[in-house]
C-alpha cells in the first residue's frame, strides 16, 4: 500500500471544515497533518475537536503536506491557493471561488503557471442524506418527480 496523503486544512471559518476533517481522518489513504486559521484561537479550538495539531506557521504546515483543503473566508482563497500552488500542493477549495473577478483571475493565473491540481469543494454531494433522498425518489413513493 502507498503512503498516506498528508493533508492540511487552511482556514477553518467555513462550516465544511468540520466535514472535511472527518473525510481526511477516516479513510486509510489520508492523514490530517494539522490545521491553521488566521482567526485568533480558532485553530487551537478546532484542533482539539479534530484531534490533530494546530499550526501557527501556515507556510510550514503547507510544506509538511501533500495537499491542502482551503476552508477560509472566501476573501482569502486567492492568497491561500497561490501559497499552496507555488509549493506544488494539490488543492481542494471551498466555494465560492472568490469575492472579486481580480481574485478569480489571480487564481486562474497561478493554477495555469504552476499546473497545480485543483478541485472546487462540493461536499454535500457526498452527504449520506442525499443517498436517502435518491432512494425515496427512485422508490416512486413521491410519484413523478
PDB file of C-alpha atoms in Angstrom:
ATOM      1  CA  UNK A   1       0.000   0.000   0.000  1.00  0.00           C
ATOM      2  CA  UNK A   2       1.203   3.517  -0.780  1.00  0.00           C
ATOM      3  CA  UNK A   3       1.965   6.076   1.896  1.00  0.00           C
ATOM      4  CA  UNK A   4      -0.920   8.163   3.159  1.00  0.00           C
ATOM      5  CA  UNK A   5      -1.650  11.521   1.524  1.00  0.00           C
ATOM      6  CA  UNK A   6      -0.806  14.188   4.095  1.00  0.00           C
ATOM      7  CA  UNK A   7      -3.490  16.881   4.165  1.00  0.00           C
ATOM      8  CA  UNK A   8      -3.742  20.243   5.920  1.00  0.00           C
ATOM      9  CA  UNK A   9      -6.799  22.412   6.403  1.00  0.00           C
ATOM     10  CA  UNK A  10      -6.079  26.103   5.826  1.00  0.00           C
ATOM     11  CA  UNK A  11      -8.645  28.359   7.382  1.00  0.00           C
ATOM     12  CA  UNK A  12     -11.460  26.928   9.450  1.00  0.00           C
ATOM     13  CA  UNK A  13     -14.053  29.652   9.069  1.00  0.00           C
ATOM     14  CA  UNK A  14     -16.151  27.738   6.503  1.00  0.00           C
ATOM     15  CA  UNK A  15     -18.589  25.288   8.130  1.00  0.00           C
ATOM     16  CA  UNK A  16     -17.466  22.477   5.828  1.00  0.00           C
ATOM     17  CA  UNK A  17     -14.079  22.404   7.572  1.00  0.00           C
ATOM     18  CA  UNK A  18     -15.746  20.098  10.092  1.00  0.00           C
ATOM     19  CA  UNK A  19     -16.907  17.797   7.286  1.00  0.00           C
ATOM     20  CA  UNK A  20     -13.509  17.716   5.586  1.00  0.00           C
ATOM     21  CA  UNK A  21     -11.619  16.864   8.776  1.00  0.00           C
ATOM     22  CA  UNK A  22     -13.776  13.748   9.142  1.00  0.00           C
ATOM     23  CA  UNK A  23     -13.241  12.868   5.482  1.00  0.00           C
ATOM     24  CA  UNK A  24      -9.468  13.173   5.840  1.00  0.00           C
ATOM     25  CA  UNK A  25      -9.210  11.307   9.156  1.00  0.00           C
ATOM     26  CA  UNK A  26     -11.366   8.302   8.275  1.00  0.00           C
ATOM     27  CA  UNK A  27     -10.031   6.861   5.014  1.00  0.00           C
ATOM     28  CA  UNK A  28      -6.897   4.724   5.216  1.00  0.00           C
ATOM     29  CA  UNK A  29      -5.292   6.782   2.424  1.00  0.00           C
ATOM     30  CA  UNK A  30      -5.175  10.206   4.100  1.00  0.00           C
ATOM     31  CA  UNK A  31      -3.678  11.744   7.213  1.00  0.00           C
ATOM     32  CA  UNK A  32      -4.807  15.083   8.659  1.00  0.00           C
ATOM     33  CA  UNK A  33      -1.463  16.684   9.487  1.00  0.00           C
ATOM     34  CA  UNK A  34      -2.894  19.803  11.063  1.00  0.00           C
ATOM     35  CA  UNK A  35      -4.979  22.930  10.815  1.00  0.00           C
ATOM     36  CA  UNK A  36      -4.235  26.636  10.556  1.00  0.00           C
ATOM     37  CA  UNK A  37      -6.522  29.649  10.766  1.00  0.00           C
ATOM     38  CA  UNK A  38      -5.933  33.388  10.805  1.00  0.00           C
ATOM     39  CA  UNK A  39      -8.792  33.866  13.292  1.00  0.00           C
ATOM     40  CA  UNK A  40      -7.190  34.019  16.766  1.00  0.00           C
ATOM     41  CA  UNK A  41      -7.760  30.846  18.773  1.00  0.00           C
ATOM     42  CA  UNK A  42      -9.784  29.083  16.077  1.00  0.00           C
ATOM     43  CA  UNK A  43      -7.044  26.642  15.010  1.00  0.00           C
ATOM     44  CA  UNK A  44      -6.430  25.605  18.622  1.00  0.00           C
ATOM     45  CA  UNK A  45     -10.151  25.100  19.295  1.00  0.00           C
ATOM     46  CA  UNK A  46     -10.734  23.093  16.114  1.00  0.00           C
ATOM     47  CA  UNK A  47      -7.524  21.083  16.537  1.00  0.00           C
ATOM     48  CA  UNK A  48      -8.716  19.939  19.959  1.00  0.00           C
ATOM     49  CA  UNK A  49     -12.073  18.954  18.468  1.00  0.00           C
ATOM     50  CA  UNK A  50     -10.475  17.215  15.469  1.00  0.00           C
ATOM     51  CA  UNK A  51      -7.660  15.530  17.412  1.00  0.00           C
ATOM     52  CA  UNK A  52      -4.844  16.975  15.320  1.00  0.00           C
ATOM     53  CA  UNK A  53      -2.175  19.674  15.757  1.00  0.00           C
ATOM     54  CA  UNK A  54      -2.856  23.380  15.388  1.00  0.00           C
ATOM     55  CA  UNK A  55      -0.108  25.160  13.457  1.00  0.00           C
ATOM     56  CA  UNK A  56       0.881  28.797  13.918  1.00  0.00           C
ATOM     57  CA  UNK A  57       3.036  28.898  10.773  1.00  0.00           C
ATOM     58  CA  UNK A  58       0.821  28.411   7.718  1.00  0.00           C
ATOM     59  CA  UNK A  59       3.723  28.094   5.246  1.00  0.00           C
ATOM     60  CA  UNK A  60       5.410  25.422   7.383  1.00  0.00           C
ATOM     61  CA  UNK A  61       2.152  23.454   7.528  1.00  0.00           C
ATOM     62  CA  UNK A  62       1.772  23.646   3.755  1.00  0.00           C
ATOM     63  CA  UNK A  63       5.358  22.446   3.348  1.00  0.00           C
ATOM     64  CA  UNK A  64       4.613  19.461   5.618  1.00  0.00           C
ATOM     65  CA  UNK A  65       1.726  18.271   3.433  1.00  0.00           C
ATOM     66  CA  UNK A  66       0.941  16.813   0.030  1.00  0.00           C
ATOM     67  CA  UNK A  67      -2.424  18.548  -0.272  1.00  0.00           C
ATOM     68  CA  UNK A  68      -4.500  21.290   1.318  1.00  0.00           C
ATOM     69  CA  UNK A  69      -8.174  21.936   1.871  1.00  0.00           C
ATOM     70  CA  UNK A  70      -8.923  25.644   1.937  1.00  0.00           C
ATOM     71  CA  UNK A  71     -11.856  26.417   4.226  1.00  0.00           C
ATOM     72  CA  UNK A  72     -11.075  30.055   4.986  1.00  0.00           C
ATOM     73  CA  UNK A  73     -13.245  33.081   4.434  1.00  0.00           C
ATOM     74  CA  UNK A  74     -13.709  33.497   0.700  1.00  0.00           C
ATOM     75  CA  UNK A  75     -11.723  36.732   0.583  1.00  0.00           C
ATOM     76  CA  UNK A  76      -8.554  34.735   1.471  1.00  0.00           C
ATOM     77  CA  UNK A  77      -8.945  31.974  -1.130  1.00  0.00           C
ATOM     78  CA  UNK A  78      -6.716  33.570  -3.785  1.00  0.00           C
ATOM     79  CA  UNK A  79      -3.872  34.122  -1.316  1.00  0.00           C
ATOM     80  CA  UNK A  80      -4.017  30.575   0.073  1.00  0.00           C
ATOM     81  CA  UNK A  81      -4.414  28.937  -3.325  1.00  0.00           C
ATOM     82  CA  UNK A  82      -1.353  30.825  -4.503  1.00  0.00           C
ATOM     83  CA  UNK A  83       0.729  29.721  -1.496  1.00  0.00           C
ATOM     84  CA  UNK A  84      -0.244  26.075  -1.996  1.00  0.00           C
ATOM     85  CA  UNK A  85       0.108  26.084  -5.785  1.00  0.00           C
ATOM     86  CA  UNK A  86       3.555  27.675  -5.698  1.00  0.00           C
ATOM     87  CA  UNK A  87       4.636  24.907  -3.282  1.00  0.00           C
ATOM     88  CA  UNK A  88       3.348  22.181  -5.617  1.00  0.00           C
ATOM     89  CA  UNK A  89       0.433  21.053  -3.438  1.00  0.00           C
ATOM     90  CA  UNK A  90      -2.867  19.570  -4.551  1.00  0.00           C
ATOM     91  CA  UNK A  91      -5.697  21.923  -3.652  1.00  0.00           C
ATOM     92  CA  UNK A  92      -9.306  21.498  -2.598  1.00  0.00           C
ATOM     93  CA  UNK A  93     -11.040  24.842  -2.091  1.00  0.00           C
ATOM     94  CA  UNK A  94     -14.460  25.561  -0.688  1.00  0.00           C
ATOM     95  CA  UNK A  95     -16.983  27.582  -2.628  1.00  0.00           C
ATOM     96  CA  UNK A  96     -17.438  30.258  -3.664  1.00  0.00           C
ATOM     97  CA  UNK A  97     -14.146  30.595  -5.505  1.00  0.00           C
ATOM     98  CA  UNK A  98     -13.524  34.280  -4.786  1.00  0.00           C
ATOM     99  CA  UNK A  99     -15.137  37.600  -3.950  1.00  0.00           C
ATOM    100  CA  UNK A 100     -13.806  39.540  -6.935  1.00  0.00           C
ATOM    101  CA  UNK A 101     -13.095  38.961 -10.614  1.00  0.00           C
ATOM    102  CA  UNK A 102      -9.500  40.053  -9.953  1.00  0.00           C
ATOM    103  CA  UNK A 103      -9.095  37.238  -7.411  1.00  0.00           C
ATOM    104  CA  UNK A 104     -10.638  34.752  -9.867  1.00  0.00           C
ATOM    105  CA  UNK A 105      -8.105  35.899 -12.468  1.00  0.00           C
ATOM    106  CA  UNK A 106      -5.285  35.618  -9.906  1.00  0.00           C
ATOM    107  CA  UNK A 107      -6.340  32.048  -9.106  1.00  0.00           C
ATOM    108  CA  UNK A 108      -6.593  31.095 -12.773  1.00  0.00           C
ATOM    109  CA  UNK A 109      -3.157  32.563 -13.474  1.00  0.00           C
ATOM    110  CA  UNK A 110      -1.372  30.762 -10.635  1.00  0.00           C
ATOM    111  CA  UNK A 111      -3.042  27.447 -11.451  1.00  0.00           C
ATOM    112  CA  UNK A 112      -2.041  27.735 -15.114  1.00  0.00           C
ATOM    113  CA  UNK A 113       1.509  28.810 -14.227  1.00  0.00           C
ATOM    114  CA  UNK A 114       2.084  26.025 -11.717  1.00  0.00           C
ATOM    115  CA  UNK A 115      -0.054  23.244 -13.157  1.00  0.00           C
ATOM    116  CA  UNK A 116      -1.314  22.569  -9.620  1.00  0.00           C
ATOM    117  CA  UNK A 117      -4.130  20.076  -9.199  1.00  0.00           C
ATOM    118  CA  UNK A 118      -7.248  21.968  -8.142  1.00  0.00           C
ATOM    119  CA  UNK A 119     -10.746  20.912  -7.132  1.00  0.00           C
ATOM    120  CA  UNK A 120     -13.674  23.044  -6.011  1.00  0.00           C
ATOM    121  CA  UNK A 121     -15.389  21.636  -2.922  1.00  0.00           C
ATOM    122  CA  UNK A 122     -18.969  20.448  -3.174  1.00  0.00           C
ATOM    123  CA  UNK A 123     -19.112  18.071  -0.180  1.00  0.00           C
ATOM    124  CA  UNK A 124     -22.877  17.913   0.010  1.00  0.00           C
ATOM    125  CA  UNK A 125     -22.878  15.552  -2.971  1.00  0.00           C
ATOM    126  CA  UNK A 126     -21.258  13.007  -0.626  1.00  0.00           C
ATOM    127  CA  UNK A 127     -23.633  13.660   2.282  1.00  0.00           C
ATOM    128  CA  UNK A 128     -25.420  10.426   3.288  1.00  0.00           C
ATOM    129  CA  UNK A 129     -28.762  12.243   3.303  1.00  0.00           C
ATOM    130  CA  UNK A 130     -28.505  12.508  -0.478  1.00  0.00           C
ATOM    131  CA  UNK A 131     -28.446   8.718  -0.763  1.00  0.00           C
ATOM    132  CA  UNK A 132     -31.667   8.609   1.247  1.00  0.00           C
ATOM    133  CA  UNK A 133     -33.288  11.302  -0.921  1.00  0.00           C
ATOM    134  CA  UNK A 134     -32.273   9.368  -4.050  1.00  0.00           C
ATOM    135  CA  UNK A 135     -33.718   6.169  -2.586  1.00  0.00           C
ATOM    136  CA  UNK A 136     -37.044   7.883  -1.829  1.00  0.00           C
ATOM    137  CA  UNK A 137     -37.282   9.459  -5.291  1.00  0.00           C
ATOM    138  CA  UNK A 138     -36.392   6.212  -7.051  1.00  0.00           C
ATOM    139  CA  UNK A 139     -38.916   4.248  -4.952  1.00  0.00           C
ATOM    140  CA  UNK A 140     -41.774   6.075  -6.650  1.00  0.00           C
ATOM    141  CA  UNK A 141     -43.426   6.880  -3.289  1.00  0.00           C
ATOM    142  CA  UNK A 142     -43.499  10.557  -4.248  1.00  0.00           C
ATOM    143  CA  UNK A 143     -44.974   9.960  -7.691  1.00  0.00           C
ATOM    144  CA  UNK A 144     -43.310  11.517 -10.720  1.00  0.00           C
ATOM    145  CA  UNK A 145     -40.582  13.946  -9.764  1.00  0.00           C
TER     146      UNK A 145
END
